[in-house]
Amino acid sequence: MKRSIALALIATLLFAGAALAQEQPSFNTKIASPQAPELVAMLREGGYVIFFRHGSTADYREPKVEDFADCSKQRNLNSIGRYQAFQVGEGFRNLGIPVGDVLSSPYCRCVDTARIAFGKVTIDDALRDGKKDSPTLRALFADKPPAGTNRILLGHGGGGGMLGDEFLRETEAMIVRPLGDGKFELVARVRAEQWAQFEDRNRKPPPGTPIFQQ
């Protein structure tokens, strides 16, 4: 009798845990790599293209979108997605990373991610799903942004084919060094929460804090 009660209790806890997990953001909590300060320093100088996948959305199959201005018939950001976009924006502001053009796919989930994170957005149809490896899309990755700025692109998981075999998680970024003439190279991948980890690594400790070396 006691055994059956215990098994029933365990089953109840597992079910509750699974339900809670679906409601909570699933983050990669890996500590920022030792290269994080160097990456931040590079981005502060500008000259990079940073492609983001849109934030987390409701999990259902989206019907074909006929009117991109009508968000009511699209798969939109959920509360996790909006918070992820906020994390990105706060990270950029706190790290002092300069932002130039912010270009987005016309889907509402991409446009909203851009607005929440960076406070501005220009829709560029080249970033929409289905525009596989178009010359216009390639130019967004390969052409250098104005001096002292970084170009932000908001789109979908595979970057319209520009990212090769790479596929980004929601709100994950792919940092690209544009080389011109239709060419670019991948530099790093960064998750939404890792911008704050970068900030922690770049923040100077308060005066008098002991510094330990391994």
mmCIF file of C-alpha atoms in Angstrom:
data_model
loop_
_atom_site.group_PDB
_atom_site.id
_atom_site.type_symbol
_atom_site.label_atom_id
_atom_site.label_comp_id
_atom_site.label_asym_id
_atom_site.label_seq_id
_atom_site.Cartn_x
_atom_site.Cartn_y
_atom_site.Cartn_z
ATOM 1 C CA MET A 1 0.000 0.000 0.000
ATOM 2 C CA LYS A 2 2.770 2.419 0.984
ATOM 3 C CA ARG A 3 4.698 1.484 -2.161
ATOM 4 C CA SER A 4 1.719 2.269 -4.419
ATOM 5 C CA ILE A 5 1.184 5.628 -2.688
ATOM 6 C CA ALA A 6 4.864 6.488 -3.109
ATOM 7 C CA LEU A 7 4.800 5.568 -6.804
ATOM 8 C CA ALA A 8 1.681 7.660 -7.330
ATOM 9 C CA LEU A 9 3.341 10.619 -5.598
ATOM 10 C CA ILE A 10 6.458 10.298 -7.780
ATOM 11 C CA ALA A 11 4.323 10.164 -10.927
ATOM 12 C CA THR A 12 2.455 13.291 -9.818
ATOM 13 C CA LEU A 13 5.707 15.173 -9.181
ATOM 14 C CA LEU A 14 7.162 14.136 -12.540
ATOM 15 C CA PHE A 15 4.015 15.278 -14.344
ATOM 16 C CA ALA A 16 4.069 18.617 -12.511
ATOM 17 C CA GLY A 17 7.764 19.044 -13.286
ATOM 18 C CA ALA A 18 7.205 18.370 -16.982
ATOM 19 C CA ALA A 19 4.384 20.898 -17.094
ATOM 20 C CA LEU A 20 6.525 23.512 -15.347
ATOM 21 C CA ALA A 21 9.417 22.892 -17.728
ATOM 22 C CA GLN A 22 7.167 23.738 -20.670
ATOM 23 C CA GLU A 23 6.402 27.104 -19.096
ATOM 24 C CA GLN A 24 9.988 28.053 -18.233
ATOM 25 C CA PRO A 25 12.700 29.245 -20.639
ATOM 26 C CA SER A 26 15.229 26.568 -21.523
ATOM 27 C CA PHE A 27 18.543 28.378 -21.346
ATOM 28 C CA ASN A 28 22.098 27.326 -22.030
ATOM 29 C CA THR A 29 23.734 28.302 -18.747
ATOM 30 C CA LYS A 30 27.267 27.592 -19.937
ATOM 31 C CA ILE A 31 29.654 30.196 -18.539
ATOM 32 C CA ALA A 32 30.916 32.668 -21.111
ATOM 33 C CA SER A 33 34.137 31.489 -22.704
ATOM 34 C CA PRO A 34 37.520 33.087 -21.908
ATOM 35 C CA GLN A 35 37.314 34.709 -25.346
ATOM 36 C CA ALA A 36 34.254 36.755 -24.335
ATOM 37 C CA PRO A 37 36.188 39.966 -23.475
ATOM 38 C CA GLU A 38 37.955 39.855 -26.838
ATOM 39 C CA LEU A 39 34.651 39.357 -28.651
ATOM 40 C CA VAL A 40 33.053 42.286 -26.835
ATOM 41 C CA ALA A 41 36.058 44.496 -27.635
ATOM 42 C CA MET A 42 35.737 43.584 -31.310
ATOM 43 C CA LEU A 43 32.025 44.415 -31.370
ATOM 44 C CA ARG A 44 32.629 47.745 -29.627
ATOM 45 C CA GLU A 45 34.844 48.728 -32.552
ATOM 46 C CA GLY A 46 32.021 47.989 -34.996
ATOM 47 C CA GLY A 47 32.254 46.529 -38.464
ATOM 48 C CA TYR A 48 30.317 43.297 -37.858
ATOM 49 C CA VAL A 49 26.991 41.843 -38.932
ATOM 50 C CA ILE A 50 24.969 40.204 -36.157
ATOM 51 C CA PHE A 51 22.168 37.942 -37.303
ATOM 52 C CA PHE A 52 19.503 37.025 -34.724
ATOM 53 C CA ARG A 53 16.772 34.470 -34.929
ATOM 54 C CA HIS A 54 13.494 35.829 -33.545
ATOM 55 C CA GLY A 55 12.499 35.165 -29.932
ATOM 56 C CA SER A 56 10.480 32.268 -28.539
ATOM 57 C CA THR A 57 6.966 31.839 -29.938
ATOM 58 C CA ALA A 58 3.820 29.874 -29.311
ATOM 59 C CA ASP A 59 4.227 26.266 -30.478
ATOM 60 C CA TYR A 60 1.784 25.665 -33.326
ATOM 61 C CA ARG A 61 1.858 25.326 -37.093
ATOM 62 C CA GLU A 62 1.459 28.741 -38.644
ATOM 63 C CA PRO A 63 -0.890 29.108 -41.616
ATOM 64 C CA LYS A 64 0.452 30.777 -44.733
ATOM 65 C CA VAL A 65 0.801 34.482 -44.030
ATOM 66 C CA GLU A 66 -0.971 36.645 -46.597
ATOM 67 C CA ASP A 67 -0.671 39.988 -44.807
ATOM 68 C CA PHE A 68 2.521 40.531 -42.792
ATOM 69 C CA ALA A 69 1.027 43.619 -41.159
ATOM 70 C CA ASP A 70 -1.709 41.470 -39.567
ATOM 71 C CA CYS A 71 -0.072 39.963 -36.491
ATOM 72 C CA SER A 72 -3.317 38.337 -35.339
ATOM 73 C CA LYS A 73 -2.863 35.550 -37.916
ATOM 74 C CA GLN A 74 0.806 34.872 -37.231
ATOM 75 C CA ARG A 75 2.879 32.939 -34.687
ATOM 76 C CA ASN A 76 3.920 35.714 -32.316
ATOM 77 C CA LEU A 77 6.385 36.108 -29.471
ATOM 78 C CA ASN A 78 5.317 34.638 -26.147
ATOM 79 C CA SER A 79 6.375 36.043 -22.771
ATOM 80 C CA ILE A 80 9.679 34.152 -22.935
ATOM 81 C CA GLY A 81 10.423 35.561 -26.388
ATOM 82 C CA ARG A 82 9.753 39.116 -25.259
ATOM 83 C CA TYR A 83 12.039 38.646 -22.268
ATOM 84 C CA GLN A 84 14.768 37.166 -24.466
ATOM 85 C CA ALA A 85 14.613 40.248 -26.705
ATOM 86 C CA PHE A 86 14.834 42.463 -23.621
ATOM 87 C CA GLN A 87 17.921 40.522 -22.451
ATOM 88 C CA VAL A 88 19.629 41.128 -25.786
ATOM 89 C CA GLY A 89 18.891 44.854 -25.745
ATOM 90 C CA GLU A 90 20.056 45.277 -22.161
ATOM 91 C CA GLY A 91 23.234 43.371 -22.936
ATOM 92 C CA PHE A 92 24.084 45.586 -25.903
ATOM 93 C CA ARG A 93 23.415 48.779 -23.950
ATOM 94 C CA ASN A 94 25.360 47.703 -20.886
ATOM 95 C CA LEU A 95 28.300 46.490 -22.961
ATOM 96 C CA GLY A 96 28.369 49.626 -25.106
ATOM 97 C CA ILE A 97 28.063 47.777 -28.424
ATOM 98 C CA PRO A 98 27.184 50.272 -31.201
ATOM 99 C CA VAL A 99 24.153 49.471 -33.320
ATOM 100 C CA GLY A 100 23.592 50.888 -36.792
ATOM 101 C CA ASP A 101 20.928 49.560 -39.143
ATOM 102 C CA VAL A 102 18.427 47.100 -37.681
ATOM 103 C CA LEU A 103 16.813 45.130 -40.501
ATOM 104 C CA SER A 104 14.106 42.521 -40.050
ATOM 105 C CA SER A 105 12.070 39.897 -41.844
ATOM 106 C CA PRO A 106 8.469 41.142 -42.196
ATOM 107 C CA TYR A 107 7.088 38.471 -39.850
ATOM 108 C CA CYS A 108 5.728 40.053 -36.666
ATOM 109 C CA ARG A 109 7.825 37.837 -34.385
ATOM 110 C CA CYS A 110 10.996 39.170 -36.030
ATOM 111 C CA VAL A 111 9.867 42.797 -36.104
ATOM 112 C CA ASP A 112 8.795 42.668 -32.443
ATOM 113 C CA THR A 113 12.098 41.084 -31.384
ATOM 114 C CA ALA A 114 13.947 43.945 -33.078
ATOM 115 C CA ARG A 115 11.767 46.663 -31.557
ATOM 116 C CA ILE A 116 12.002 45.289 -28.021
ATOM 117 C CA ALA A 117 15.769 44.750 -28.207
ATOM 118 C CA PHE A 118 16.907 47.800 -30.178
ATOM 119 C CA GLY A 119 13.998 50.251 -30.232
ATOM 120 C CA LYS A 120 14.020 50.566 -34.022
ATOM 121 C CA VAL A 121 13.571 48.398 -37.093
ATOM 122 C CA THR A 122 13.392 48.550 -40.880
ATOM 123 C CA ILE A 123 11.639 45.711 -42.664
ATOM 124 C CA ASP A 124 13.680 44.035 -45.388
ATOM 125 C CA ASP A 125 11.918 41.328 -47.379
ATOM 126 C CA ALA A 126 15.252 39.674 -48.205
ATOM 127 C CA LEU A 127 15.303 38.312 -44.632
ATOM 128 C CA ARG A 128 11.971 36.522 -45.030
ATOM 129 C CA ASP A 129 11.804 32.722 -45.121
ATOM 130 C CA GLY A 130 11.893 31.459 -48.679
ATOM 131 C CA LYS A 131 14.423 33.998 -49.918
ATOM 132 C CA LYS A 132 17.130 31.359 -50.052
ATOM 133 C CA ASP A 133 20.612 32.720 -50.717
ATOM 134 C CA SER A 134 19.472 35.688 -52.803
ATOM 135 C CA PRO A 135 22.114 38.256 -53.900
ATOM 136 C CA THR A 136 20.355 40.921 -51.835
ATOM 137 C CA LEU A 137 20.432 38.727 -48.730
ATOM 138 C CA ARG A 138 24.086 37.835 -49.298
ATOM 139 C CA ALA A 139 24.955 41.536 -49.530
ATOM 140 C CA LEU A 140 23.431 42.128 -46.071
ATOM 141 C CA PHE A 141 25.940 39.628 -44.651
ATOM 142 C CA ALA A 142 28.915 40.468 -46.860
ATOM 143 C CA ASP A 143 28.873 44.275 -47.158
ATOM 144 C CA LYS A 144 30.590 46.172 -44.375
ATOM 145 C CA PRO A 145 28.373 48.423 -42.221
ATOM 146 C CA PRO A 146 29.214 52.120 -41.733
ATOM 147 C CA ALA A 147 32.366 52.688 -39.680
ATOM 148 C CA GLY A 148 31.912 52.331 -35.940
ATOM 149 C CA THR A 149 28.598 50.474 -36.149
ATOM 150 C CA ASN A 150 27.320 46.912 -36.346
ATOM 151 C CA ARG A 151 24.489 45.849 -38.659
ATOM 152 C CA ILE A 152 21.716 43.889 -36.935
ATOM 153 C CA LEU A 153 19.646 41.383 -38.920
ATOM 154 C CA LEU A 154 16.495 39.693 -37.580
ATOM 155 C CA GLY A 155 15.261 36.589 -39.312
ATOM 156 C CA HIS A 156 14.688 32.873 -39.004
ATOM 157 C CA GLY A 157 16.639 29.824 -37.844
ATOM 158 C CA GLY A 158 18.736 29.114 -40.919
ATOM 159 C CA GLY A 159 19.367 32.700 -41.957
ATOM 160 C CA GLY A 160 17.785 32.176 -45.351
ATOM 161 C CA GLY A 161 20.475 29.628 -46.190
ATOM 162 C CA MET A 162 23.321 32.028 -45.396
ATOM 163 C CA LEU A 163 24.431 30.102 -42.308
ATOM 164 C CA GLY A 164 25.127 26.831 -44.110
ATOM 165 C CA ASP A 165 24.452 23.843 -41.871
ATOM 166 C CA GLU A 166 24.099 26.042 -38.786
ATOM 167 C CA PHE A 167 20.601 26.455 -37.324
ATOM 168 C CA LEU A 168 20.051 28.971 -34.552
ATOM 169 C CA ARG A 169 17.897 28.601 -31.471
ATOM 170 C CA GLU A 170 15.356 31.295 -30.700
ATOM 171 C CA THR A 171 17.048 34.671 -30.054
ATOM 172 C CA GLU A 172 20.475 33.140 -30.644
ATOM 173 C CA ALA A 173 22.885 35.319 -32.620
ATOM 174 C CA MET A 174 25.434 34.511 -35.285
ATOM 175 C CA ILE A 175 28.214 37.100 -35.488
ATOM 176 C CA VAL A 176 29.669 37.531 -38.956
ATOM 177 C CA ARG A 177 32.703 39.403 -40.257
ATOM 178 C CA PRO A 178 31.808 40.873 -43.675
ATOM 179 C CA LEU A 179 34.560 40.542 -46.285
ATOM 180 C CA GLY A 180 32.901 42.264 -49.226
ATOM 181 C CA ASP A 181 32.401 40.858 -52.731
ATOM 182 C CA GLY A 182 29.626 38.571 -51.474
ATOM 183 C CA LYS A 183 31.860 36.910 -48.889
ATOM 184 C CA PHE A 184 31.821 36.731 -45.095
ATOM 185 C CA GLU A 185 33.060 34.516 -42.281
ATOM 186 C CA LEU A 186 31.380 33.267 -39.119
ATOM 187 C CA VAL A 187 32.936 34.518 -35.886
ATOM 188 C CA ALA A 188 30.780 33.343 -32.983
ATOM 189 C CA ARG A 189 27.377 32.186 -31.775
ATOM 190 C CA VAL A 190 25.814 33.868 -28.736
ATOM 191 C CA ARG A 191 22.644 32.949 -26.821
ATOM 192 C CA ALA A 192 20.337 35.651 -25.443
ATOM 193 C CA GLU A 193 21.368 35.204 -21.796
ATOM 194 C CA GLN A 194 25.085 35.131 -22.606
ATOM 195 C CA TRP A 195 25.214 38.882 -23.302
ATOM 196 C CA ALA A 196 24.670 39.390 -19.569
ATOM 197 C CA GLN A 197 27.427 36.863 -18.825
ATOM 198 C CA PHE A 198 29.744 38.862 -21.076
ATOM 199 C CA GLU A 199 28.810 41.963 -19.102
ATOM 200 C CA ASP A 200 29.750 40.251 -15.842
ATOM 201 C CA ARG A 201 33.146 39.268 -17.220
ATOM 202 C CA ASN A 202 33.830 42.795 -18.435
ATOM 203 C CA ARG A 203 32.676 44.557 -15.269
ATOM 204 C CA LYS A 204 35.515 45.624 -12.982
ATOM 205 C CA PRO A 205 35.273 44.321 -9.386
ATOM 206 C CA PRO A 206 34.686 46.850 -6.587
ATOM 207 C CA PRO A 207 37.851 48.382 -5.035
ATOM 208 C CA GLY A 208 39.419 46.107 -2.452
ATOM 209 C CA THR A 209 38.019 42.902 -3.965
ATOM 210 C CA PRO A 210 40.674 40.165 -3.682
ATOM 211 C CA ILE A 211 41.765 38.752 -7.029
ATOM 212 C CA PHE A 212 42.605 35.063 -7.113
ATOM 213 C CA GLN A 213 44.689 33.483 -9.838
ATOM 214 C CA GLN A 214 44.698 29.788 -10.684
#
